[in-house]
XYZ file of C-alpha atoms in Angstrom:
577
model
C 184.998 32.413 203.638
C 184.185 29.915 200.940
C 180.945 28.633 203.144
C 179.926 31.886 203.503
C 180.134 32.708 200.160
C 177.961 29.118 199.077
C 175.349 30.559 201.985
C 175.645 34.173 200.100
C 174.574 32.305 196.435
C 172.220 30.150 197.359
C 170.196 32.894 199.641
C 170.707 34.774 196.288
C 169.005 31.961 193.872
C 166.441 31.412 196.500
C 164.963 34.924 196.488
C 165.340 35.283 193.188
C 163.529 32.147 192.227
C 161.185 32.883 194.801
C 160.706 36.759 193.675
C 157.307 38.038 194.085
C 155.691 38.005 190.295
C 154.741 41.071 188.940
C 151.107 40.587 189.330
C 148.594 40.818 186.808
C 145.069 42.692 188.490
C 141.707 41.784 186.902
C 138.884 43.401 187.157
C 136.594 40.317 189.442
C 136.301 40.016 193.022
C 134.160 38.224 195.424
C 134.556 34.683 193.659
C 134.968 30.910 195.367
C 138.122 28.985 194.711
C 137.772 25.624 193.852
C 135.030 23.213 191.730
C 135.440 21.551 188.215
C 133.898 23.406 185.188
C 132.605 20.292 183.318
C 132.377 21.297 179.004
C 132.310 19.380 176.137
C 133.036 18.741 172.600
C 132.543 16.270 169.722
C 136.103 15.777 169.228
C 139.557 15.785 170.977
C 142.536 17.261 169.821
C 144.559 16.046 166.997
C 148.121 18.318 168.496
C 148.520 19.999 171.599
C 151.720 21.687 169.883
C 150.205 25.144 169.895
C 152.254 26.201 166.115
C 150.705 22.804 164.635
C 147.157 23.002 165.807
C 144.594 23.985 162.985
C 141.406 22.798 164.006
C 139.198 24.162 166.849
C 139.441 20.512 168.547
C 143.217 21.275 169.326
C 142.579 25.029 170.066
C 140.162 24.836 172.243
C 142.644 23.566 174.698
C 145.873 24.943 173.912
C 144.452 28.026 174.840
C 143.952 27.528 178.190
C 147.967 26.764 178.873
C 149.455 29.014 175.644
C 150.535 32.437 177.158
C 150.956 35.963 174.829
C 152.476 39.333 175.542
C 149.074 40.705 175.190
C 145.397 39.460 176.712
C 141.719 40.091 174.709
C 139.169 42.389 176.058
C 136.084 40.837 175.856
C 135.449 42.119 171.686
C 138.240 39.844 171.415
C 140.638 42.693 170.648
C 144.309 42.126 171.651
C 144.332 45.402 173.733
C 145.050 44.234 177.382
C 147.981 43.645 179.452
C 149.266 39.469 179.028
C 152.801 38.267 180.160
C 153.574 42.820 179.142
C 152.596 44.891 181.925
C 153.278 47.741 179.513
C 153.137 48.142 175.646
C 153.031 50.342 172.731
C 153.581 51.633 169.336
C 155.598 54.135 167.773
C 156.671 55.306 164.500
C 160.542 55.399 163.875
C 162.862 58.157 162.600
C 163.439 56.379 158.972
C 159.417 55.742 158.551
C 159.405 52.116 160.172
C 157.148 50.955 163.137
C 158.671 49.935 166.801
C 156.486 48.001 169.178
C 157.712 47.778 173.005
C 156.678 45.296 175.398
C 157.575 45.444 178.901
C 157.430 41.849 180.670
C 156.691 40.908 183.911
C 159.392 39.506 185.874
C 159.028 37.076 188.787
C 157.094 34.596 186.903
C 157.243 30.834 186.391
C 156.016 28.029 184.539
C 153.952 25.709 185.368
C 156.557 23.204 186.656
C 158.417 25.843 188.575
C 160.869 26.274 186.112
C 161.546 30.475 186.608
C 160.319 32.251 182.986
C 162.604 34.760 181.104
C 163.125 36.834 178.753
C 165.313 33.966 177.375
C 161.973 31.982 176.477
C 160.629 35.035 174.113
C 163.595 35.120 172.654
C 164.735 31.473 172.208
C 160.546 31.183 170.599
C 161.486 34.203 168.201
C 164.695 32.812 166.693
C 163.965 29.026 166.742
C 159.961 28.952 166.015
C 158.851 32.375 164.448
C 161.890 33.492 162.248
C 162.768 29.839 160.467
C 160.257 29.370 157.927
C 158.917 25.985 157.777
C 158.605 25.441 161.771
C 154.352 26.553 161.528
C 151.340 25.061 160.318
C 150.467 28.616 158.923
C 153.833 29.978 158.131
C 154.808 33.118 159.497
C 153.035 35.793 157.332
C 151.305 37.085 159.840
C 154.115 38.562 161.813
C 155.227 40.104 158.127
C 155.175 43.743 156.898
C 153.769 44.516 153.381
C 157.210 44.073 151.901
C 157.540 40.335 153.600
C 159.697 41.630 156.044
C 159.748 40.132 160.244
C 160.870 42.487 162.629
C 164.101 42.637 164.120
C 164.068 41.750 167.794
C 166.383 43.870 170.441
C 166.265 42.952 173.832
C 167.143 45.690 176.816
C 166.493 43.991 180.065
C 163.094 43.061 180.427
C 162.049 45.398 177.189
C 161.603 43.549 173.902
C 161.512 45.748 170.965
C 160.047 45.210 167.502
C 161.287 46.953 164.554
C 159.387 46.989 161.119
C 161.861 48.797 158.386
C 157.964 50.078 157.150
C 154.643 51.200 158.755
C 152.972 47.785 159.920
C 149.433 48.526 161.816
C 148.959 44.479 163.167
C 151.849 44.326 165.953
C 149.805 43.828 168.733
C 147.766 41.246 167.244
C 150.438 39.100 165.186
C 153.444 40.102 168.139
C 151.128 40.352 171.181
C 148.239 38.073 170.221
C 149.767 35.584 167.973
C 152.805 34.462 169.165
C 152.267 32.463 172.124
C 155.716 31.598 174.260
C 157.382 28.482 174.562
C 159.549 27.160 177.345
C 163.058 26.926 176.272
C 163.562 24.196 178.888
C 161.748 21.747 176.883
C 161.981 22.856 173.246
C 166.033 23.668 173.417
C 166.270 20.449 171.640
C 163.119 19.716 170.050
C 163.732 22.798 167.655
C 166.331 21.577 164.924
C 163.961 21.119 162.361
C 159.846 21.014 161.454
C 159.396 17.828 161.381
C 160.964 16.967 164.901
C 159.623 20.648 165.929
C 155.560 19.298 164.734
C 155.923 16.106 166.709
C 156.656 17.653 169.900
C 153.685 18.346 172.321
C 151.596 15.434 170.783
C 148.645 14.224 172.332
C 150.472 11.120 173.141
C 153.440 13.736 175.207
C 151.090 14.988 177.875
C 153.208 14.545 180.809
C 155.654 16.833 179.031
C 153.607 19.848 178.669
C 154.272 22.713 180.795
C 152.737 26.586 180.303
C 151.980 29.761 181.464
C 148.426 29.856 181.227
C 145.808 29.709 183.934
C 145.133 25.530 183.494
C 147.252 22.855 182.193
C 146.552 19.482 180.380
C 147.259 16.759 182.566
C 145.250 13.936 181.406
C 143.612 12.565 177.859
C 141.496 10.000 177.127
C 140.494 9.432 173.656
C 137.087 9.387 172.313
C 136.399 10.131 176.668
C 137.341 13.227 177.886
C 139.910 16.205 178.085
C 141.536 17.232 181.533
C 142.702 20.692 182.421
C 143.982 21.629 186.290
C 145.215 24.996 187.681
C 148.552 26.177 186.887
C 149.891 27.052 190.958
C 152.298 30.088 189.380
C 148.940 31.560 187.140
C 150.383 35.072 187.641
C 146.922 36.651 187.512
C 145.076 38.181 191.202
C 141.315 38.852 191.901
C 141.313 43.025 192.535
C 140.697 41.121 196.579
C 144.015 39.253 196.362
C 142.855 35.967 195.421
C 145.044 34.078 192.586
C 143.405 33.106 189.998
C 142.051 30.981 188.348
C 139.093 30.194 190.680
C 138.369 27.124 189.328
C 140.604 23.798 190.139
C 139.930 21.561 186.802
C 138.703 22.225 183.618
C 136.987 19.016 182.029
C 135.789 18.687 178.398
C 133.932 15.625 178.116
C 133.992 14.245 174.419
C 130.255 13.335 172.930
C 129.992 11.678 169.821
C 127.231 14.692 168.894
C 125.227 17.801 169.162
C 122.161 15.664 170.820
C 124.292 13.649 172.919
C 126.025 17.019 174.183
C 122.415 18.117 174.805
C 121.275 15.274 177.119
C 124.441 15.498 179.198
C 123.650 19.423 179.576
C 120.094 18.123 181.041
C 121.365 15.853 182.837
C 123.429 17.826 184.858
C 127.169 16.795 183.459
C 128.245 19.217 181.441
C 127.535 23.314 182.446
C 127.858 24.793 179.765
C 125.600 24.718 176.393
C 126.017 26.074 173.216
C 122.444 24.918 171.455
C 121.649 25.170 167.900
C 118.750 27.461 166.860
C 116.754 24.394 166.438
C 116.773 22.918 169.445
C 117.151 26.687 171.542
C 113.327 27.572 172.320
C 112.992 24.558 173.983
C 116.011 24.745 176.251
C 114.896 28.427 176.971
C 111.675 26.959 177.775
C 113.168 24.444 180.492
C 115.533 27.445 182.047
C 113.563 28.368 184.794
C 112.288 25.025 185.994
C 116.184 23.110 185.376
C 118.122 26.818 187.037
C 120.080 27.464 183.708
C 120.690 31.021 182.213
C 120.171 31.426 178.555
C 121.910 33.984 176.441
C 121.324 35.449 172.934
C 122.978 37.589 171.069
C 123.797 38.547 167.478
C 125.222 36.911 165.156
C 127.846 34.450 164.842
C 130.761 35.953 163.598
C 132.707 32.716 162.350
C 131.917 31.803 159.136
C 130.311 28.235 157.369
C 130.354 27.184 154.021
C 130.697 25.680 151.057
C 134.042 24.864 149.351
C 134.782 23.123 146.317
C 138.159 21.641 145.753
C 140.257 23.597 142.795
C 142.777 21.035 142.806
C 140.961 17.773 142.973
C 142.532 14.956 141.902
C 139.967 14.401 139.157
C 140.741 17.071 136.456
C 137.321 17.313 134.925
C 136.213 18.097 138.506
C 138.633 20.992 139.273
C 137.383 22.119 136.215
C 133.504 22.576 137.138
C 134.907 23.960 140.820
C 137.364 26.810 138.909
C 134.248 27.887 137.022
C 132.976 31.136 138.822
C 129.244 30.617 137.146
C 129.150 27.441 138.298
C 129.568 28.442 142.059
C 127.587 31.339 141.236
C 124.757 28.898 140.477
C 125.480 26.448 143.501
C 124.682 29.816 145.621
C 121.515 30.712 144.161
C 120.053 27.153 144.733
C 121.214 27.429 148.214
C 117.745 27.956 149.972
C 119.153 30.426 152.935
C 115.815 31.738 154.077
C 114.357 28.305 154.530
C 116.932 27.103 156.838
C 116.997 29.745 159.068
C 112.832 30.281 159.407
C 112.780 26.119 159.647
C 115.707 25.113 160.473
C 116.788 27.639 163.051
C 113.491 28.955 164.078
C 114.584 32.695 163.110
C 117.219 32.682 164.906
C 120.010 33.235 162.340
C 121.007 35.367 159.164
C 121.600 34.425 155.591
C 125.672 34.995 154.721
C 126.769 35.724 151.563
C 130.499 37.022 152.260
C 133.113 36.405 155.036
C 131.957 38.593 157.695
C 128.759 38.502 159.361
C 126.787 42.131 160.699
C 128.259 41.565 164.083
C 131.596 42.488 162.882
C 132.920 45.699 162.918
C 134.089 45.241 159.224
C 131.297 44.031 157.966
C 130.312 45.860 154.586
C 126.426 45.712 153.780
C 126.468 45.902 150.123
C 127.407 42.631 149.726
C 123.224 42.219 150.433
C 122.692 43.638 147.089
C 124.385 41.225 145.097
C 121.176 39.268 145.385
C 122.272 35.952 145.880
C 118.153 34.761 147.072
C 117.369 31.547 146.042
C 116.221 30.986 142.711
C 116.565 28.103 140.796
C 115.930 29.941 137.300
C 118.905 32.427 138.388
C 120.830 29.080 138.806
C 119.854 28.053 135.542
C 120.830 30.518 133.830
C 124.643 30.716 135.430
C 125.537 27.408 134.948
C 124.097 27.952 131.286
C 126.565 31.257 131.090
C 129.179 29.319 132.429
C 129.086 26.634 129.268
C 126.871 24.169 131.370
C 123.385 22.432 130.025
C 121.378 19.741 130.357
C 121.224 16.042 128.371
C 118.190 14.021 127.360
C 117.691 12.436 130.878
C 118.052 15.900 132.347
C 121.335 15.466 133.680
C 123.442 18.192 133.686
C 126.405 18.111 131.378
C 129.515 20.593 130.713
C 131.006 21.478 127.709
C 132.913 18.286 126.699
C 129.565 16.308 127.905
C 130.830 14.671 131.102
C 127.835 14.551 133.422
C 128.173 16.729 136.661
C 128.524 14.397 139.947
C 130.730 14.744 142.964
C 130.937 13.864 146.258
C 129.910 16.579 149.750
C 130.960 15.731 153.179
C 131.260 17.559 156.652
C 131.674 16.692 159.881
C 129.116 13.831 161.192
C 127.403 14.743 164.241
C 126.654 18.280 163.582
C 123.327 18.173 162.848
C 122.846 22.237 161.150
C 125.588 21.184 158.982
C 123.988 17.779 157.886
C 120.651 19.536 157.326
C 122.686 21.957 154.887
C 124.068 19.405 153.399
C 121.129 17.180 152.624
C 118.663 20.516 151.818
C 121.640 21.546 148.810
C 121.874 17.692 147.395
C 118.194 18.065 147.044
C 118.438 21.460 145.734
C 121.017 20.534 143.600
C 119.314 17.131 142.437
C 117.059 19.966 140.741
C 119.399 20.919 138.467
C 120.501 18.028 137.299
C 123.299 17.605 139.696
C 123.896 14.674 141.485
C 125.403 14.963 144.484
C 126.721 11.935 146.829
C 126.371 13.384 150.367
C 128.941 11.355 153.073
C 129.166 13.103 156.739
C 132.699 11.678 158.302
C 134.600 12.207 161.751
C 135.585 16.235 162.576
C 139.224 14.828 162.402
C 138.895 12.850 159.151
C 137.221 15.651 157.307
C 139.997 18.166 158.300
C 142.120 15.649 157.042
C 140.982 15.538 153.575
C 141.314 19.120 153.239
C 144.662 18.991 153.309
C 144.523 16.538 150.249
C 143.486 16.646 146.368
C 141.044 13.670 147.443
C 138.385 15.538 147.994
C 135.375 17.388 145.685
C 132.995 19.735 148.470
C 132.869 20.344 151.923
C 131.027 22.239 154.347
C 133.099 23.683 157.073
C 133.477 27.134 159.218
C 135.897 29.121 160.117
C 136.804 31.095 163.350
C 139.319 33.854 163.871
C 139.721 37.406 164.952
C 137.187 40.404 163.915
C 140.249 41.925 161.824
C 140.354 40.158 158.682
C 143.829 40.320 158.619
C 143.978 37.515 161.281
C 142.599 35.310 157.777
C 145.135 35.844 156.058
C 146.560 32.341 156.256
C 143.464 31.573 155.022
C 143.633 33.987 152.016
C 146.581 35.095 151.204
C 147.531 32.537 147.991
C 150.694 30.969 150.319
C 148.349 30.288 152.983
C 148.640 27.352 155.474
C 144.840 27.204 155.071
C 144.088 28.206 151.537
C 143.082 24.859 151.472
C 140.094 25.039 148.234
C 143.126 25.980 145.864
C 146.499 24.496 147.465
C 149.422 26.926 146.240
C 152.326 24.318 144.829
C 154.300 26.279 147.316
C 152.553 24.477 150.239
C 151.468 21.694 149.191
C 153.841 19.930 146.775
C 151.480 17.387 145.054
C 149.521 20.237 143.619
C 150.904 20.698 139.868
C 152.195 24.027 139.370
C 151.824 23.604 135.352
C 148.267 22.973 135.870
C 147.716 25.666 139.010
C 144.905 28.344 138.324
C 144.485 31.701 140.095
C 141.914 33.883 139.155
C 142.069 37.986 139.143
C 139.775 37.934 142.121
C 142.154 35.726 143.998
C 145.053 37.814 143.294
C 143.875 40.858 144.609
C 142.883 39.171 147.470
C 146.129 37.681 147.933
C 147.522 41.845 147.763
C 144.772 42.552 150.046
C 146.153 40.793 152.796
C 149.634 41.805 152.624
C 148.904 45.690 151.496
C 146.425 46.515 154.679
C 149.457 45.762 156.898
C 150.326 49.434 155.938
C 147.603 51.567 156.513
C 146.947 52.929 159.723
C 143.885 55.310 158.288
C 140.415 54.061 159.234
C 138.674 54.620 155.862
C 141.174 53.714 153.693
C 142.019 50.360 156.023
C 138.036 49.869 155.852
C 137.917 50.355 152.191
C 140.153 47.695 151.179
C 138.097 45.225 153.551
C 135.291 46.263 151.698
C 136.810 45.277 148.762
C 137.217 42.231 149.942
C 134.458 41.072 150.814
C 132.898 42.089 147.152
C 135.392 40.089 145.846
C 134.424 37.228 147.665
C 130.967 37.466 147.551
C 130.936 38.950 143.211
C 132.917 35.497 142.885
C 131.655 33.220 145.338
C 135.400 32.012 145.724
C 133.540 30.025 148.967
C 129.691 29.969 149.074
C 128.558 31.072 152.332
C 125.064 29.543 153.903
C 124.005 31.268 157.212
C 125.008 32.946 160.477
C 123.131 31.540 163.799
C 122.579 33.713 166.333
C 125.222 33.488 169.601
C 123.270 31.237 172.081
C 124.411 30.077 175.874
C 122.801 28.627 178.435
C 124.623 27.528 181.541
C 123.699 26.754 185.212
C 123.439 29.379 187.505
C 126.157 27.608 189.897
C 128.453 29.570 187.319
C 129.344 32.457 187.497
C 130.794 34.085 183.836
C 133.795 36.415 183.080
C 132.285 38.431 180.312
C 129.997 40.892 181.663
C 127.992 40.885 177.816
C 129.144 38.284 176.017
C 129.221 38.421 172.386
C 129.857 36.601 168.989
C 133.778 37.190 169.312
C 134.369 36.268 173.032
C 131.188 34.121 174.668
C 130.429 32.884 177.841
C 134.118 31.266 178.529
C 136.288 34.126 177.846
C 139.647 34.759 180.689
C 138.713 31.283 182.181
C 140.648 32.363 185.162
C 137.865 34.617 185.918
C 134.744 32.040 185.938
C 133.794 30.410 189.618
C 131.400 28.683 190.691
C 129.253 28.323 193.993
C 130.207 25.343 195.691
């Protein structure tokens, strides 16, 4: 009795860890398993700990093993079935806002460890409800009033109550919050410090997902390398599972023109070339068997940011003065770049959303931020700014106006920005000390007061309520003005807000409410005038979206655009072998 009983359990384990997953269909057929899809980038990844990654280096990869509820359709809208095979939204009795997920069962991670509903839940209460244990905090996942939802679990159906009307649940609860496996964190969670040090880049061999690849190997300063995740619980519509491809490799290239002889070369298949250097890749295409791509604009953003908390308290004044940043923008020669520079094939920016986006609001054009050097004249002179003997320009107290610009070496739009505003600047009587550094270094310093300017971009969702850890004033990237709450070198006696920043900061946390259209687009409208009215960050110019890649590959994204590109659902891409 007893043997049969041991036979009777472990034919019961067995079945169930060896359960048919609940299969995820896409929408590709017809494609060739196996190959290497060889990328690049100018930097590797500073955490592969998805809550503690904030720069694009570390992103880039952690996507292809994080895992959400939710997937993106290719507008980069978190509308599709993920790790749910079923979702949605609806309004409670007492005016509050449910969201039900129903999650696949039969799946594993990448090790073969079976994934449960445990994981969600164990990544709820030990990652997303603690504050502290993210990079960004966990506003995102917040209602107007700062309340999380409460979590009930029935089964295999999570449930997500908001005591209020919250419109962002499928983003922040589908799109954001990417599981862990409790098998590896169940120790690792205690507190944020021990919590940020797991997943390193020196822990490799410990990482285990659900996505479609996994890392398995880093090199520093030499390459990134991705293979396929055997329990990927995505199909082809003709049975295949996915992902086509066996390894993902990112090659590291110390810049833009090095990443451009490796794409001629044949190492790397997939380009994404400045305007500058775009005709003449188009003009190769036909000869080299490369497909080129353009589209609108870019919908990240670049800029210019000036430190409100620099160390140097004459400087944080200058940066604090609206007039003054007013001025910087109107010597800030958009046009020029972009019919030199970028051969035509960009936009000028003056606010956080480019036309591409959905959101975008078009009378920020009529502020009239053109360059003119006389306009910039006479802002700095409104903003108690003028000009010594030598021609130097001076503020109110006389302290002659110098300070230091960096961004990240290598990229070579940003250097030309950077070099065309010194000299613009230099025309003011501004001297400006112009010192390009590592991607790494840079993002660094902006998480310091030792720092004056820097030119950077952003990327993020179309919504911009997926910035608002970039705007709202407790922000784990608000990183030009540093709330004391954050950051706790910043002196809260000498910390300065302005009204513009405010309402932004109420911005973000008010739209979480409103489910109407016009109203919801109103208050991003809004938003953007305040940004642009105040240049709170001076934008420069949007580049069109341009790809080329060889024809051996075979792309996902039927039109790609600013928001998705050429590499969105990796699982999808193949190539001919």
């Amino acid at each position: 009795m007893k043997k049969l009983l041991v036979f009777t359990l472990v034919l019961l384990t067995s079945l169930f860890l060896f359960a048919e997953p609940e299969w995820l269909i896409e929408n590709v057929e017809g494609g060739q398993k196996g190959g290497t899809l060889y990328l690049s980038t100018t930097s590797g990844p500073k955490t592969l700990n998805e809550y503690w990654a904030q720069e694009t280096s570390s992103t880039d990869i952690t996507v292809y093993f994080r895992e959400t509820l939710l997937h993106t359709d290719n507008r980069a809208r978190w509308s599709e079935p993920g790790l749910a095979k079923e979702y949605w939204m609806e309004e409670t009795e007492d005016g509050g806002t449910a969201y039900h997920f129903i999650v696949r069962e039969g799946l594993s991670w990448s090790d073969g460890t079976p994934f449960t509903i445990d994981d969600i839940v164990f990544t709820w209460n030990n990652v997303i409800v603690p504050e502290g244990m993210q990079a960004d905090g966990n506003d995102v996942y917040k209602d107007e009033a700062g309340n999380l939802p409460e979590l009930t679990v029935d089964g295999n159906h999570l449930i997500f109550t908001y005591p209020t009307k919250f419109r962002f649940g499928f983003e922040a609860l589908g799109g954001q919050f990417a599981i862990l496996p409790e098998h590896k964190f169940k120790d690792r969670v205690s507190d944020p410090d021990t919590f940020a040090q797991t997943w390193t880049v020196e822990q490799i061999d410990d990482i285990v997902g659900l996505g479609a690849f996994i890392v398995t190997d880093y090199v520093e300063g030499v390459r990134v390398v991705l293979e396929r995740n055997p329990y990927y619980f995505a199909k082809s519509k003709d049975g295949v599972q996915l992902p086509y491809l066996d390894k993902v490799i990112y090659q590291i290239v110390q810049d833009l023109n090095t990443e451009r002889l490796k794409f001629e070369a044949g190492e790397i298949d997939v380009f994404a070339p400045t305007a500058e250097n775009f005709p003449s890749i188009r003009a190769q295409a036909s000869e080299k068997g490369w497909k080129t791509i353009v589209g609108g604009p870019v919908n990240s953003s670049q800029f210019i940011a000036f430190n409100f908390n620099s160390e140097n308290p004459v400087h944080r004044k200058w940066f604090r003065n609206t007039s003054f940043r007013q001025a910087v923008a109107y010597a800030f020669d958009r046009q020029s770049i972009i019919d030199t520079l970028m051969n035509g094939l960009g936009e000028p920016m003056y606010g956080p959303r480019s036309r591409s986006s959905a959101f975008y609001n078009p009378e920020i054009e009529e502020i009239g931020y053109r360059y003119s050097l006389a306009t910039a004249r006479r802002k700095l002179q409104e903003g108690g700014f003028s000009w010594n003997n030598e021609g130097k320009l001076i503020d109110s107290e006389g302290n002659v106006v110098a300070f230091s610009l960096s961004t990240n070496s290598g990229n070579n739009t940003r250097e030309e920005i950077a070099n065309i505003l010194v000299d613009s600047l230099s025309k003011l009587g501004i001297e400006v000390t112009f010192r390009p550094v590592q991607f790494n270094t840079l993002v660094g310093q902006m998480f310091s007061e030792n720092w004056d300017a820097i030119i950077i971009g952003l990327t993020g969702g179309d919504d911009p309520a997926w910035g608002s850890n970039v705007w709202a004033l407790d922000g784990g990237l608000h990183f030009w003005n540093w709330s004391p709450e954050v950051q706790d070198w910043v002196d809260p006696e000498d910390y300065y807000v302005s009204e513009a920043e405010r309402r932004i900061d109420e911005i973000m946390r008010v739209n979480k409410s409103i489910f109407d259209e016009e109203k919801l687009q109103a208050l991003w409208d809004e938003w953007q005038m305040l940004i642009a009215e105040n240049q709170i960050l001076v934008y420069t110019v949007s580049q069109n979206v341009l790809f080329a890649h060889v024809e051996e590959l075979h792309i996902y994204n039927p039109e790609p655009n600013p928001l998705a590109g050429v590499l969105w659902r990796p699982w999808g891409l193949w190539k001919e072998q």
